[in-house]
Amino acid sequence: MYFRFILWMLLGQLAHVTYGQTATSVEPKIDQVFQAFAQQDDFQGAVLVGQADKVLYQQAFGLANREWDIANTVDTKFNLASISKQFTAAIVMQLVEEGRLKLNQTISDYYPQYRKDVGKQVTLHQLLTHQSGIPNYTSLPFVWSDSLYRKYSREELVTKFASGDLEFKPGSQYQYNNSGYLILSTIIEKVTGKSFGEVFEARITQPLKLQFTGVDDRQKIIAQRASGYAKIAAGYENVYSMYMQNLQGAGNLYGTVGDLYQWGQALFGEKLLSQKLVDQMTRPYTDVNQQWIPPYDNRYGYGLGVAKISLPDQQPATMVFHSGHIRGFSGFFAYYPTEKYTIIILSNTGEVSTARMNLINLEVVQILNKAFTQKAAPKTSTKRKFKKERPVATKDVNQERDLEKAMIAAWEAGGAEAALQQYHVLLESFPYDYPDTQVILSRFAQKLLKEKDRDGALAVAELNSRSNPHWRTFTELAALQQQAGDKGQAAQYYQRAISINPNQTEEEQRAFQDAQQALKILL
């Protein structure tokens, strides 16, 4: 399989990336988006925007180390969290291309030590697409606060945490699952006879010359690696260092925005895999009713999500992407195959929501479309092309894990501040267990308003608009500000709601008109 790498290196194409822009108006406009992001959200991290083989914009914000007041740079190394999954999937596909793995074969075919009653039922395809039915080990109680900090051997980790009874028939449902990628990384080790780190270096970082990417190890000294932080009321605090090998295959890599961009150029440029296998990776396999991250029309491929993006006054676009969240780090990687845009956001704080990063991504895409394509959506059609946004039901959880019940109990005991603290604790401990926080926070804000805790309702609505930037959340916040008598803030949030409302469905059109009417009264 290495002839592709050798040919590419002889041609001298890999290491050469053109830095610049083809439209002089692009860079300052993109900079405005990210400067506002940094100012409004206190964003800490680095970003990059590219089109084809040109880097149009890259910038860093905030601090890599707060004790020494060291700034982030575009060469700062961040934990990639679940963005790591696409690398695991690509290695699997390399082994498929070489005939060493088959996607329709089972765990037991390659990992005979795994429990056979489950291993004989689950295929590699089902592991890659989160349809295995194996319990997600990072959703087990206390795993984030305790177990992930302990040093386990790979066999101990899989046996203890990723070998539970099936929760559903393999292939019948979708449920985001880190266990699958841990098992895939172990299968890679079994088939190659090498550690995952050795395989990753030999197949990814060395041939692609990714000098600033590697397997994260919090015990090692890694130059230019950012420290991870959590936001608290008083500012920031350090996060505890976990044993990163416990997240192997699912979220244990680090990298820079530049290396991640170069990775995307290689993956989608047929320099790592044939186009046929890249197409397999980026095909949506999950059912249309099994969204990965609501409310976007998106489904899951192999280590990557595939989304249909609706843009105001522009043609819809297909986005291949993945987000990542772990204690102290957040990230977002997006590639647009038709337009060849790449947008990367990496942060050394864990609270930057996927919804917020996606909204920033969409703002940038609209700027790029105006500069490079100038494709406007047909004005004659008001019919929405994508299915209506809706909350997605989550799996049943016990009471201490029920987000809404936990917040209500905390509010009854200590007020809104305690409720918000409980929210952050649960979201940090179980980052993929609560896909419908927008609905939960909206409902909780209304409850506090009925209980005459207006300040608490405002605080919850503000959190909702930051975590889930949507015309609904901005409208709700604007209405609460209006009730509180703050006309300036109310007008500002009504304007933001109008600016991102697609104004296509009846509900959107009605909300758009109501917000415009409210603005007339306020202004």
Short mmCIF file of C-alpha atoms in Angstrom, two decimals, residues 114-115 117-119 121-122 132-135 163-170:
data_model
loop_
_atom_site.label_atom_id
_atom_site.label_comp_id
_atom_site.label_asym_id
_atom_site.label_seq_id
_atom_site.Cartn_x
_atom_site.Cartn_y
_atom_site.Cartn_z
CA TYR A 114 -13.09 -10.81 23.33
CA ARG A 115 -16.23 -12.40 24.79
CA ASP A 117 -21.26 -14.40 22.61
CA VAL A 118 -21.04 -10.70 21.71
CA GLY A 119 -17.94 -10.72 19.50
CA GLN A 121 -22.45 -10.87 16.46
CA VAL A 122 -20.77 -7.48 15.94
CA SER A 132 -22.83 -2.32 17.63
CA GLY A 133 -25.12 -2.38 20.67
CA ILE A 134 -22.08 -2.68 22.94
CA PRO A 135 -22.44 -0.32 25.95
CA SER A 163 -17.45 -5.97 27.17
CA GLY A 164 -20.93 -5.49 28.58
CA ASP A 165 -24.11 -7.23 27.46
CA LEU A 166 -25.60 -5.91 24.22
CA GLU A 167 -28.06 -3.03 24.70
CA PHE A 168 -29.75 -3.70 21.34
CA LYS A 169 -29.41 -6.01 18.33
CA PRO A 170 -26.27 -5.04 16.35
#
